[in-house]
């Protein structure tokens, strides 16, 4: 978010309304923003990356940790003076924070025009319209989990997966597809079951149709999204019970769809049929993101994760046995309530023996409204959380560094996604090779010199060296253009 003098921009006249969207948080939010933008565009809005040029500024927010919320409140603070100078600019808070804080947002930032929870996003255009015409803030949130019958609560979290629009995705070749909404696990530290509501799986026919449409638009890699994506279940009208493995099989039949990834899995629901699908379906990534959260039984019990460390180990053994080359990544929370040095050491041991591809590590952040907030004291000091975070990360990085060396000399097919993070110029102004990035079927990032023509292709690369997070590679080709480094000759498109 840029913090410039808000007075710089003059009110535009006679132009399509301009929309600026700031998205934080998980992939679900990225998808939600894409869908909201598409909907507003269909109503005449035009997207801008300059908030000062915008008539409508939307924040799609995250409540998983306090830090994410603090950032949004301070960003909102910066827009207060803009709103004073240009009262016609509409400001909206969407997503998990809107559902969690509701009126609190209007108390802290009374200049906000719309507050819309993740289960009400279809109403964004209508609410913007109403806020403008009635000049009063509009709020649309879903029912609290205990705010009605199960059906009433479910109904209040409306499905929002409208027709996809190609122009709105950051990549023309990759897309997210939601297969589930909400979560029913109720881990004690987590706001998601409250903010995203009850678990609801989408009809497989709809998922297949949406994917076909995306493929028609040029997408060749999809990522299926769900908070506990492997808990997917849906009974169709003919009485058939669909599991994630069935959906993967069905999606695999779509011609021109080349890759299918799914995130995030819940350890207890890692069934054998799913592992066999990962093993047997060549289009499915050999990659599982299965958060462990802790390596200590007492912590897992307090977190209400519904499995023990032994069960997690058993799941890892089944993964390794069924799909030996499968990459596994994990999440950990350090400094959870009551985590002693000894408990923490157990997380270190779990990381050591599991040999994850990578781990996402978070310092526990108490969230009002959760069971952990109510039941347990946040008793691990911030410096201790910080140290444990660094220590666990260091152990994971050392493992990734060692394990990645095994790939040196090997060849992989990658989907070339675009220039690597280190590239900052205008790609169209470059005629020679630049550093490109792509992922393997085990979700490993490869970086290599390549021409921008490679973007969107499936190219073969050979790994020449590796760090803990990146495989450094060169493009493999049997057509070498003389006088140029072989690394940027024509792509091998298999
Ligand atoms: N504090 C810290 N980390 C959390 N996560 C979820 N809730 C919290 C919290 N209150 C982490 C978990 C989850 C990831 C998305 O965020 O590790 O897997
Ligand atoms: Fe949160 Fe647990 Fe659901 Fe994941 S499984 S979204 S951590 S409640």
Short mmCIF file of C-alpha atoms and ligand atoms in Angstrom, two decimals:
data_model
loop_
_atom_site.label_atom_id
_atom_site.label_comp_id
_atom_site.label_asym_id
_atom_site.label_seq_id
_atom_site.Cartn_x
_atom_site.Cartn_y
_atom_site.Cartn_z
CA UNK A 1 0.00 0.00 0.00
CA UNK A 2 1.44 3.34 -1.01
CA UNK A 3 1.17 6.21 1.43
CA UNK A 4 1.38 9.36 -0.61
CA UNK A 5 -0.29 12.70 -0.15
CA UNK A 6 -3.90 11.89 -0.87
CA UNK A 7 -4.55 15.34 -2.33
CA UNK A 8 -2.50 14.67 -5.45
CA UNK A 9 -5.30 13.28 -7.54
CA UNK A 10 -8.08 15.38 -8.95
CA UNK A 11 -11.57 14.03 -9.23
CA UNK A 12 -11.93 12.41 -12.62
CA UNK A 13 -14.77 13.43 -14.90
CA UNK A 14 -16.55 11.53 -17.59
CA UNK A 15 -14.67 8.28 -17.05
CA UNK A 16 -15.40 4.73 -16.12
CA UNK A 17 -15.34 4.39 -12.32
CA UNK A 18 -11.91 3.24 -11.22
CA UNK A 19 -11.44 0.45 -8.75
CA UNK A 20 -8.45 -0.27 -6.52
CA UNK A 21 -8.35 -3.54 -4.56
CA UNK A 22 -5.81 -4.40 -1.88
CA UNK A 23 -5.79 -8.10 -1.03
CA UNK A 24 -4.06 -9.73 1.93
CA UNK A 25 -4.19 -13.25 3.33
CA UNK A 26 -4.71 -16.66 1.82
CA UNK A 27 -5.38 -17.94 -1.71
CA UNK A 28 -9.10 -17.96 -0.94
CA UNK A 29 -8.88 -14.18 -0.63
CA UNK A 30 -6.97 -13.89 -3.90
CA UNK A 31 -9.77 -15.82 -5.58
CA UNK A 32 -12.50 -13.78 -3.86
CA UNK A 33 -10.87 -10.54 -5.02
CA UNK A 34 -10.64 -11.85 -8.56
CA UNK A 35 -14.36 -12.63 -8.50
CA UNK A 36 -15.39 -9.29 -6.95
CA UNK A 37 -13.29 -7.42 -9.50
CA UNK A 38 -14.81 -9.39 -12.36
CA UNK A 39 -18.29 -8.62 -11.12
CA UNK A 40 -17.57 -4.89 -10.77
CA UNK A 41 -15.87 -4.78 -14.16
CA UNK A 42 -18.97 -6.23 -15.74
CA UNK A 43 -20.78 -3.21 -14.28
CA UNK A 44 -18.41 -0.76 -15.94
CA UNK A 45 -15.63 -0.42 -13.37
CA UNK A 46 -12.04 -0.26 -14.54
CA UNK A 47 -9.19 -1.59 -12.42
CA UNK A 48 -6.34 0.69 -11.37
CA UNK A 49 -3.21 -0.06 -9.37
CA UNK A 50 -3.13 3.49 -8.03
CA UNK A 51 -5.39 4.01 -5.01
CA UNK A 52 -5.18 7.76 -5.50
CA UNK A 53 -6.75 7.46 -8.95
CA UNK A 54 -9.56 5.25 -7.69
CA UNK A 55 -13.22 6.08 -7.08
CA UNK A 56 -13.67 2.88 -5.12
CA UNK A 57 -11.07 1.40 -2.78
CA UNK A 58 -11.63 -2.09 -1.43
CA UNK A 59 -9.61 -3.96 1.17
CA UNK A 60 -10.01 -7.71 1.11
CA UNK A 61 -8.87 -8.61 4.59
CA UNK A 62 -7.52 -11.43 6.77
CA UNK A 63 -8.15 -12.10 10.47
CA UNK A 64 -5.96 -15.14 11.02
CA UNK A 65 -3.38 -13.15 12.97
CA UNK A 66 -3.57 -9.81 14.78
CA UNK A 67 -0.78 -8.38 12.66
CA UNK A 68 -2.83 -8.70 9.45
CA UNK A 69 -5.69 -6.78 11.04
CA UNK A 70 -3.41 -4.05 12.43
CA UNK A 71 -2.08 -3.44 8.96
CA UNK A 72 -5.57 -2.94 7.53
CA UNK A 73 -6.62 -0.57 10.32
CA UNK A 74 -3.52 1.54 9.77
CA UNK A 75 -4.06 1.50 5.98
CA UNK A 76 -7.65 2.65 6.60
CA UNK A 77 -6.29 5.44 8.80
CA UNK A 78 -4.25 6.71 5.88
CA UNK A 79 -7.37 7.01 3.74
CA UNK A 80 -9.25 9.15 6.25
CA UNK A 81 -7.96 12.44 4.86
CA UNK A 82 -8.58 11.29 1.28
CA UNK A 83 -12.18 10.61 2.15
CA UNK A 84 -12.48 14.08 3.70
CA UNK A 85 -11.18 15.74 0.54
CA UNK A 86 -13.01 13.46 -1.86
CA UNK A 87 -16.18 12.28 -0.14
CA UNK A 88 -17.38 10.55 -3.30
CA UNK A 89 -14.63 7.98 -3.09
CA UNK A 90 -16.12 4.76 -1.69
CA UNK A 91 -14.07 2.72 0.75
CA UNK A 92 -14.91 -0.89 1.50
CA UNK A 93 -13.71 -3.55 3.92
CA UNK A 94 -14.37 -7.06 2.63
CA UNK A 95 -13.53 -10.54 3.83
CA UNK A 96 -12.75 -12.12 7.18
CA UNK A 97 -12.18 -8.91 9.17
CA UNK A 98 -15.53 -7.59 7.98
CA UNK A 99 -17.24 -10.73 9.26
CA UNK A 100 -15.31 -10.76 12.53
CA UNK A 101 -15.32 -7.06 13.48
CA UNK A 102 -18.55 -5.88 11.81
CA UNK A 103 -19.67 -2.61 13.58
CA UNK A 104 -16.26 -2.27 15.17
CA UNK A 105 -14.89 -1.33 11.74
CA UNK A 106 -17.39 1.52 11.43
CA UNK A 107 -16.56 2.63 14.97
CA UNK A 108 -12.84 2.74 14.27
CA UNK A 109 -13.18 4.03 10.71
CA UNK A 110 -16.57 5.76 10.38
CA UNK A 111 -15.72 6.94 6.87
CA UNK A 112 -15.89 3.36 5.55
CA UNK A 113 -18.82 2.89 3.14
CA UNK A 114 -19.26 -0.87 2.95
CA UNK A 115 -18.42 -3.78 5.26
CA UNK A 116 -18.96 -7.14 3.55
CA UNK A 117 -18.18 -10.60 4.92
CA UNK A 118 -16.81 -13.46 2.77
CA UNK A 119 -20.28 -15.04 2.59
CA UNK A 120 -21.89 -11.90 1.10
CA UNK A 121 -19.46 -10.85 -1.60
CA UNK A 122 -22.03 -11.19 -4.39
CA UNK A 123 -23.70 -8.10 -2.92
CA UNK A 124 -20.69 -5.79 -3.24
CA UNK A 125 -21.94 -3.92 -6.36
CA UNK A 126 -25.42 -3.42 -4.91
CA UNK A 127 -24.03 -2.25 -1.55
CA UNK A 128 -21.64 0.21 -3.18
CA UNK A 129 -24.54 1.63 -5.14
CA UNK A 130 -26.69 1.93 -2.03
CA UNK A 131 -23.91 3.48 0.08
CA UNK A 132 -23.44 6.11 -2.62
CA UNK A 133 -27.10 6.91 -3.15
CA UNK A 134 -28.16 6.81 0.49
CA UNK A 135 -24.90 8.27 1.81
CA UNK A 136 -24.89 5.82 4.71
CA UNK A 137 -22.54 2.91 5.36
CA UNK A 138 -23.82 -0.50 4.31
CA UNK A 139 -23.01 -3.74 6.05
CA UNK A 140 -23.62 -7.31 4.88
CA UNK A 141 -22.33 -10.12 7.04
CA UNK A 142 -23.35 -13.71 7.55
CA UNK A 143 -24.92 -15.16 10.68
CA UNK A 144 -22.69 -16.14 13.60
CA UNK A 145 -22.17 -19.93 13.87
CA UNK A 146 -24.55 -19.95 16.82
CA UNK A 147 -26.86 -17.29 15.37
CA UNK A 148 -29.53 -19.60 13.96
CA UNK A 149 -30.31 -23.15 12.88
CA UNK A 150 -27.56 -24.94 10.96
CA UNK A 151 -29.48 -24.37 7.73
CA UNK A 152 -29.97 -20.67 8.43
CA UNK A 153 -26.27 -20.24 9.15
CA UNK A 154 -25.27 -22.20 6.02
CA UNK A 155 -27.68 -20.14 3.90
CA UNK A 156 -26.20 -16.92 5.21
CA UNK A 157 -22.79 -17.87 3.74
CA UNK A 158 -23.70 -17.64 0.08
CA UNK A 159 -21.73 -19.39 -2.61
CA UNK A 160 -19.87 -16.86 -4.71
CA UNK A 161 -18.28 -18.50 -7.72
CA UNK A 162 -19.63 -16.58 -10.69
CA UNK A 163 -18.55 -16.95 -14.29
CA UNK A 164 -14.79 -16.51 -14.50
CA UNK A 165 -13.25 -13.70 -16.46
CA UNK A 166 -9.87 -14.28 -18.01
CA UNK A 167 -8.65 -10.71 -17.78
CA UNK A 168 -8.92 -10.70 -14.01
CA UNK A 169 -6.39 -13.38 -13.22
CA UNK A 170 -2.78 -12.56 -12.56
CA UNK A 171 -1.78 -15.43 -14.85
CA UNK A 172 -3.65 -16.51 -18.00
CA UNK A 173 -2.39 -20.07 -17.53
CA UNK A 174 -3.14 -20.68 -13.86
CA UNK A 175 -6.34 -20.38 -11.86
CA UNK A 176 -7.79 -21.14 -8.46
CA UNK A 177 -11.00 -23.14 -8.27
CA UNK A 178 -12.90 -23.24 -5.00
CA UNK A 179 -14.21 -26.70 -4.20
CA UNK A 180 -15.21 -26.06 -0.59
CA UNK A 181 -16.22 -23.15 1.53
CA UNK A 182 -15.85 -22.74 5.28
CA UNK A 183 -14.48 -25.08 7.91
CA UNK A 184 -15.98 -27.34 10.58
CA UNK A 185 -12.79 -28.37 12.36
CA UNK A 186 -12.80 -25.60 14.98
CA UNK A 187 -9.13 -25.70 15.89
CA UNK A 188 -9.11 -23.68 19.11
CA UNK A 189 -6.76 -20.93 17.85
CA UNK A 190 -8.47 -20.31 14.53
CA UNK A 191 -11.02 -17.69 13.39
CA UNK A 192 -11.77 -19.30 10.05
CA UNK A 193 -14.81 -21.41 11.10
CA UNK A 194 -16.35 -18.15 12.40
CA UNK A 195 -15.39 -15.91 9.48
CA UNK A 196 -15.90 -18.32 6.59
CA UNK A 197 -18.74 -20.28 8.11
CA UNK A 198 -19.79 -23.95 7.92
CA UNK A 199 -18.01 -26.42 5.67
CA UNK A 200 -19.84 -26.76 2.34
CA UNK A 201 -18.57 -28.75 -0.62
CA UNK A 202 -19.50 -27.59 -4.09
CA UNK A 203 -21.31 -29.78 -6.60
CA UNK A 204 -18.69 -31.65 -8.70
CA UNK A 205 -20.63 -30.84 -11.89
CA UNK A 206 -20.19 -27.12 -11.17
CA UNK A 207 -16.49 -27.56 -10.42
CA UNK A 208 -15.94 -29.48 -13.64
CA UNK A 209 -17.90 -26.92 -15.64
CA UNK A 210 -15.95 -24.04 -14.15
CA UNK A 211 -12.67 -25.81 -14.85
CA UNK A 212 -13.67 -26.51 -18.46
CA UNK A 213 -14.47 -22.85 -18.92
CA UNK A 214 -11.09 -21.87 -17.47
CA UNK A 215 -9.35 -24.32 -19.78
CA UNK A 216 -11.24 -22.85 -22.75
CA UNK A 217 -9.84 -19.49 -21.66
CA UNK A 218 -6.28 -20.85 -21.83
CA UNK A 219 -5.74 -22.13 -18.29
CA UNK A 220 -3.68 -25.32 -18.12
CA UNK A 221 -2.98 -25.51 -14.36
CA UNK A 222 -5.63 -25.27 -11.66
CA UNK A 223 -5.33 -25.17 -7.89
CA UNK A 224 -8.34 -26.55 -6.03
CA UNK A 225 -8.99 -24.59 -2.87
CA UNK A 226 -10.53 -25.58 0.43
CA UNK A 227 -9.62 -24.93 4.08
CA UNK A 228 -9.53 -28.71 4.50
CA UNK A 229 -9.62 -29.62 0.85
CA UNK A 230 -9.24 -33.36 1.42
CA UNK A 231 -12.41 -33.41 3.55
CA UNK A 232 -14.35 -32.72 0.32
CA UNK A 233 -17.53 -34.73 0.09
CA UNK A 234 -20.66 -34.30 -1.99
CA UNK A 235 -23.63 -36.54 -2.60
CA UNK A 236 -25.06 -36.06 -6.08
CA UNK A 237 -28.72 -36.56 -7.03
CA UNK A 238 -27.99 -40.12 -8.21
CA UNK A 239 -26.84 -41.03 -4.69
CA UNK A 240 -23.16 -41.12 -5.56
CA UNK A 241 -20.83 -39.92 -2.81
CA UNK A 242 -17.92 -37.92 -4.25
CA UNK A 243 -14.55 -37.66 -2.51
CA UNK A 244 -11.60 -35.51 -3.54
CA UNK A 245 -10.05 -38.54 -5.28
CA UNK A 246 -13.19 -38.88 -7.43
CA UNK A 247 -13.07 -35.22 -8.33
CA UNK A 248 -9.39 -35.47 -9.28
CA UNK A 249 -10.18 -38.44 -11.52
CA UNK A 250 -13.04 -36.57 -13.19
CA UNK A 251 -11.00 -33.38 -13.70
CA UNK A 252 -8.11 -35.40 -15.12
CA UNK A 253 -10.31 -36.25 -18.09
CA UNK A 254 -10.49 -32.64 -19.24
CA UNK A 255 -8.36 -32.40 -22.37
CA UNK A 256 -5.81 -29.57 -22.33
CA UNK A 257 -5.89 -29.34 -18.55
CA UNK A 258 -2.35 -30.39 -17.70
CA UNK A 259 -1.93 -29.88 -13.98
CA UNK A 260 -4.08 -30.07 -10.87
CA UNK A 261 -2.92 -28.98 -7.43
CA UNK A 262 -5.00 -28.95 -4.24
CA UNK A 263 -4.49 -27.10 -0.96
CA UNK A 264 -4.75 -27.31 2.09
CA UNK A 265 -5.13 -30.83 3.48
CA UNK A 266 -6.13 -31.86 6.98
CA UNK A 267 -3.94 -34.69 8.40
CA UNK A 268 -6.77 -36.82 9.74
CA UNK A 269 -8.55 -36.87 6.36
CA UNK A 270 -5.54 -38.05 4.33
CA UNK A 271 -7.18 -41.22 3.07
CA UNK A 272 -5.53 -43.98 1.02
CA UNK A 273 -7.81 -43.42 -1.98
CA UNK A 274 -6.53 -39.84 -2.16
CA UNK A 275 -2.88 -40.90 -1.94
CA UNK A 276 -3.50 -43.48 -4.64
CA UNK A 277 -5.08 -40.79 -6.83
CA UNK A 278 -1.99 -38.61 -6.34
CA UNK A 279 0.16 -41.60 -7.27
CA UNK A 280 -1.88 -42.74 -10.28
CA UNK A 281 -3.14 -39.56 -11.91
CA UNK A 282 -0.31 -37.98 -13.88
CA UNK A 283 -1.96 -34.55 -13.99
CA UNK A 284 -2.11 -34.29 -10.19
CA UNK A 285 0.77 -32.55 -8.41
CA UNK A 286 2.89 -34.78 -6.26
CA UNK A 287 2.64 -32.22 -3.54
CA UNK A 288 0.65 -32.13 -0.30
CA UNK A 289 0.33 -29.25 2.10
CA UNK A 290 -0.66 -30.89 5.39
CA UNK A 291 -0.16 -28.60 8.40
CA UNK A 292 1.04 -30.38 11.56
CA UNK A 293 0.88 -27.20 13.73
CA UNK A 294 2.86 -28.86 16.55
CA UNK A 295 4.94 -31.94 17.32
CA UNK A 296 3.65 -32.16 20.90
CA UNK A 297 0.55 -34.16 21.84
CA UNK A 298 -0.44 -31.80 24.64
CA UNK A 299 -0.34 -28.82 22.26
CA UNK A 300 -2.30 -30.73 19.61
CA UNK A 301 -4.89 -31.58 22.25
CA UNK A 302 -5.18 -27.96 23.33
CA UNK A 303 -5.36 -26.91 19.70
CA UNK A 304 -8.09 -29.54 19.19
CA UNK A 305 -6.38 -30.79 16.06
CA UNK A 306 -8.06 -34.21 16.38
CA UNK A 307 -4.86 -36.25 15.85
CA UNK A 308 -1.80 -37.24 17.84
CA UNK A 309 1.83 -36.92 16.82
CA UNK A 310 1.93 -40.70 16.27
CA UNK A 311 -1.02 -40.41 13.89
CA UNK A 312 0.69 -37.62 11.99
CA UNK A 313 3.83 -39.76 11.74
CA UNK A 314 1.73 -42.67 10.52
CA UNK A 315 0.17 -40.43 7.85
CA UNK A 316 3.65 -39.30 6.74
CA UNK A 317 4.74 -42.92 6.49
CA UNK A 318 1.72 -43.73 4.30
CA UNK A 319 2.47 -40.75 2.06
CA UNK A 320 6.12 -41.81 1.70
CA UNK A 321 5.14 -45.40 1.03
CA UNK A 322 2.39 -44.67 -1.51
CA UNK A 323 3.94 -41.72 -3.33
CA UNK A 324 7.68 -41.87 -2.60
CA UNK A 325 8.57 -38.72 -4.55
CA UNK A 326 5.74 -36.63 -3.08
CA UNK A 327 6.74 -33.27 -1.62
CA UNK A 328 5.05 -32.42 1.65
CA UNK A 329 4.90 -29.02 3.29
CA UNK A 330 3.57 -28.07 6.69
CA UNK A 331 2.47 -25.21 8.93
CA UNK A 332 3.54 -24.75 12.54
CA UNK A 333 2.37 -22.44 15.27
CA UNK A 334 5.08 -21.64 17.82
CA UNK A 335 4.44 -20.21 21.27
CA UNK A 336 0.91 -21.59 21.57
CA UNK A 337 -0.60 -21.35 25.07
CA UNK A 338 1.41 -23.47 27.50
CA UNK A 339 4.14 -24.42 25.01
CA UNK A 340 7.21 -25.24 27.11
CA UNK A 341 10.76 -25.57 25.75
CA UNK A 342 10.21 -29.30 25.86
CA UNK A 343 6.99 -29.07 23.83
CA UNK A 344 8.71 -26.83 21.32
CA UNK A 345 11.62 -29.28 21.00
CA UNK A 346 9.06 -31.85 19.90
CA UNK A 347 8.09 -29.63 16.96
CA UNK A 348 11.76 -29.44 16.04
CA UNK A 349 11.97 -33.23 16.17
CA UNK A 350 8.87 -33.57 13.98
CA UNK A 351 10.38 -31.24 11.39
CA UNK A 352 13.66 -33.20 11.52
CA UNK A 353 12.07 -36.57 10.91
CA UNK A 354 9.38 -35.47 8.43
CA UNK A 355 11.76 -33.78 5.99
CA UNK A 356 9.15 -31.37 4.67
CA UNK A 357 9.82 -29.53 1.43
CA UNK A 358 9.16 -26.37 3.42
CA UNK A 359 7.26 -25.21 6.49
CA UNK A 360 5.29 -22.06 7.11
CA UNK A 361 5.90 -21.02 10.70
CA UNK A 362 3.71 -18.62 12.65
CA UNK A 363 3.91 -17.10 16.11
CA UNK A 364 0.70 -17.77 18.00
CA UNK A 365 -1.63 -14.79 17.81
CA UNK A 366 -4.58 -14.88 20.23
CA UNK A 367 -7.84 -14.27 18.41
CA UNK A 368 -10.88 -13.00 20.31
CA UNK A 369 -13.86 -15.25 19.80
CA UNK A 370 -11.81 -18.46 19.58
CA UNK A 371 -11.79 -21.23 22.18
CA UNK A 372 -8.08 -20.83 22.88
CA UNK A 373 -8.61 -17.14 23.60
CA UNK A 374 -11.33 -18.04 26.05
CA UNK A 375 -9.67 -21.04 27.71
CA UNK A 376 -5.91 -20.52 27.78
CA UNK A 377 -3.50 -17.75 28.70
CA UNK A 378 -1.21 -16.46 25.96
CA UNK A 379 1.71 -17.21 28.25
CA UNK A 380 4.72 -17.49 25.95
CA UNK A 381 6.55 -14.13 25.82
CA UNK A 382 6.92 -12.46 22.42
CA UNK A 383 10.76 -12.78 22.43
CA UNK A 384 10.43 -16.52 23.07
CA UNK A 385 7.93 -16.86 20.21
CA UNK A 386 10.31 -14.99 17.97
CA UNK A 387 13.27 -17.16 18.91
CA UNK A 388 11.30 -20.38 18.45
CA UNK A 389 10.09 -19.14 15.08
CA UNK A 390 13.67 -18.48 13.97
CA UNK A 391 14.95 -21.76 15.41
CA UNK A 392 12.30 -23.89 13.73
CA UNK A 393 12.80 -22.05 10.45
CA UNK A 394 16.55 -22.64 10.65
CA UNK A 395 16.05 -26.39 11.15
CA UNK A 396 13.61 -26.53 8.24
CA UNK A 397 15.90 -24.48 5.98
CA UNK A 398 18.90 -26.71 6.72
CA UNK A 399 16.81 -29.76 5.77
CA UNK A 400 15.49 -28.14 2.58
CA UNK A 401 19.03 -27.09 1.65
CA UNK A 402 20.33 -30.65 2.01
CA UNK A 403 17.33 -32.36 0.37
CA UNK A 404 17.36 -29.98 -2.61
CA UNK A 405 20.92 -31.02 -3.50
CA UNK A 406 19.51 -34.38 -4.63
CA UNK A 407 17.84 -32.58 -7.56
CA UNK A 408 21.06 -31.18 -8.99
CA UNK A 409 21.62 -32.77 -12.40
CA UNK A 410 17.96 -33.87 -12.72
CA UNK A 411 15.57 -32.66 -15.39
CA UNK A 412 12.04 -31.45 -14.72
CA UNK A 413 9.16 -30.09 -16.68
CA UNK A 414 8.07 -26.69 -15.38
CA UNK A 415 5.20 -24.41 -16.27
CA UNK A 416 7.02 -21.15 -16.95
CA UNK A 417 5.07 -18.63 -14.88
CA UNK A 418 6.95 -15.43 -15.74
CA UNK A 419 10.00 -13.47 -14.69
CA UNK A 420 11.41 -14.42 -11.30
CA UNK A 421 10.94 -12.14 -8.31
CA UNK A 422 14.33 -10.55 -8.91
CA UNK A 423 13.20 -9.09 -12.25
CA UNK A 424 11.82 -5.59 -11.93
CA UNK A 425 11.70 -4.01 -15.40
CA UNK A 426 9.30 -3.92 -18.27
CA UNK A 427 9.38 -7.34 -19.87
CA UNK A 428 8.26 -6.08 -23.27
CA UNK A 429 11.29 -3.79 -23.41
CA UNK A 430 13.71 -6.71 -23.02
CA UNK A 431 14.66 -8.66 -26.11
CA UNK A 432 17.17 -11.07 -24.58
CA UNK A 433 16.81 -13.62 -21.82
CA UNK A 434 15.71 -12.73 -18.32
CA UNK A 435 15.48 -14.76 -15.16
CA UNK A 436 12.31 -16.82 -15.39
CA UNK A 437 10.53 -18.87 -12.75
CA UNK A 438 8.40 -21.97 -12.98
CA UNK A 439 7.30 -24.83 -10.78
CA UNK A 440 7.82 -28.55 -10.99
CA UNK A 441 5.04 -31.09 -10.37
CA UNK A 442 6.29 -31.30 -6.78
CA UNK A 443 5.73 -27.54 -6.41
CA UNK A 444 9.42 -26.70 -6.33
CA UNK A 445 10.40 -23.31 -7.69
CA UNK A 446 12.92 -23.38 -10.52
CA UNK A 447 14.68 -20.24 -11.66
CA UNK A 448 16.46 -20.12 -15.03
CA UNK A 449 17.50 -17.81 -17.84
CA UNK A 450 14.94 -17.77 -20.58
CA UNK A 451 13.25 -15.69 -23.22
CA UNK A 452 9.84 -14.23 -22.38
CA UNK A 453 8.38 -16.37 -25.19
CA UNK A 454 8.68 -19.24 -22.74
CA UNK A 455 6.00 -17.84 -20.46
CA UNK A 456 3.01 -20.16 -20.36
CA UNK A 457 4.89 -23.06 -21.91
CA UNK A 458 5.80 -26.35 -20.30
CA UNK A 459 9.54 -26.40 -20.64
CA UNK A 460 12.15 -28.87 -19.61
CA UNK A 461 14.88 -27.59 -17.31
CA UNK A 462 17.98 -29.16 -15.80
CA UNK A 463 18.89 -28.23 -12.23
CA UNK A 464 22.45 -26.96 -11.86
CA UNK A 465 22.45 -25.89 -8.22
CA UNK A 466 20.03 -25.51 -5.35
CA UNK A 467 19.37 -23.39 -2.28
CA UNK A 468 16.85 -24.15 0.47
CA UNK A 469 13.99 -22.54 -1.48
CA UNK A 470 15.05 -22.46 -5.12
CA UNK A 471 16.33 -24.84 -7.75
CA UNK A 472 18.61 -22.96 -10.15
CA UNK A 473 18.31 -24.48 -13.59
CA UNK A 474 18.91 -24.14 -17.29
CA UNK A 475 16.49 -24.81 -20.11
CA UNK A 476 17.13 -28.16 -21.75
CA UNK A 477 16.80 -28.16 -25.49
CA UNK A 478 17.99 -30.14 -28.43
CA UNK A 479 17.92 -27.02 -30.61
CA UNK A 480 20.92 -24.91 -29.73
CA UNK A 481 21.13 -21.56 -31.43
CA UNK A 482 24.81 -20.91 -31.97
CA UNK A 483 26.47 -18.01 -30.29
CA UNK A 484 23.96 -17.84 -27.52
CA UNK A 485 24.02 -19.55 -24.17
CA UNK A 486 22.04 -22.76 -24.48
CA UNK A 487 20.00 -21.69 -21.49
CA UNK A 488 17.87 -19.39 -23.60
CA UNK A 489 17.43 -21.19 -26.84
CA UNK A 490 13.99 -22.26 -27.98
CA UNK A 491 11.78 -24.02 -25.47
CA UNK A 492 11.08 -27.71 -25.46
CA UNK A 493 7.33 -27.81 -25.36
CA UNK A 494 6.27 -31.34 -24.71
N1 LIG B 1 -2.02 -17.63 15.37
C1 LIG B 1 -0.98 -18.00 14.60
N2 LIG B 1 -1.10 -18.74 13.50
C2 LIG B 1 -2.33 -19.14 13.15
N3 LIG B 1 -2.76 -19.88 12.12
C3 LIG B 1 -4.09 -19.99 12.20
N4 LIG B 1 -4.55 -19.33 13.27
C4 LIG B 1 -3.46 -18.79 13.90
C5 LIG B 1 -3.29 -18.02 15.06
N5 LIG B 1 -4.32 -17.66 15.83
C6 LIG B 1 -1.85 -20.48 11.13
C7 LIG B 1 -1.98 -22.00 11.08
C8 LIG B 1 -2.70 -22.22 9.78
C9 LIG B 1 -2.20 -21.06 8.95
C10 LIG B 1 -3.03 -20.72 7.76
O1 LIG B 1 -2.19 -19.98 9.85
O2 LIG B 1 -0.68 -22.55 11.03
O3 LIG B 1 -2.38 -23.46 9.19
FE1 LIG B 2 -8.58 -23.15 10.93
FE2 LIG B 2 -8.25 -25.67 11.76
FE3 LIG B 2 -10.13 -25.09 9.91
FE4 LIG B 2 -7.53 -24.97 9.24
S1 LIG B 2 -8.66 -26.82 9.90
S2 LIG B 2 -9.12 -23.43 8.77
S3 LIG B 2 -6.59 -24.23 11.16
S4 LIG B 2 -10.10 -24.39 12.05
#
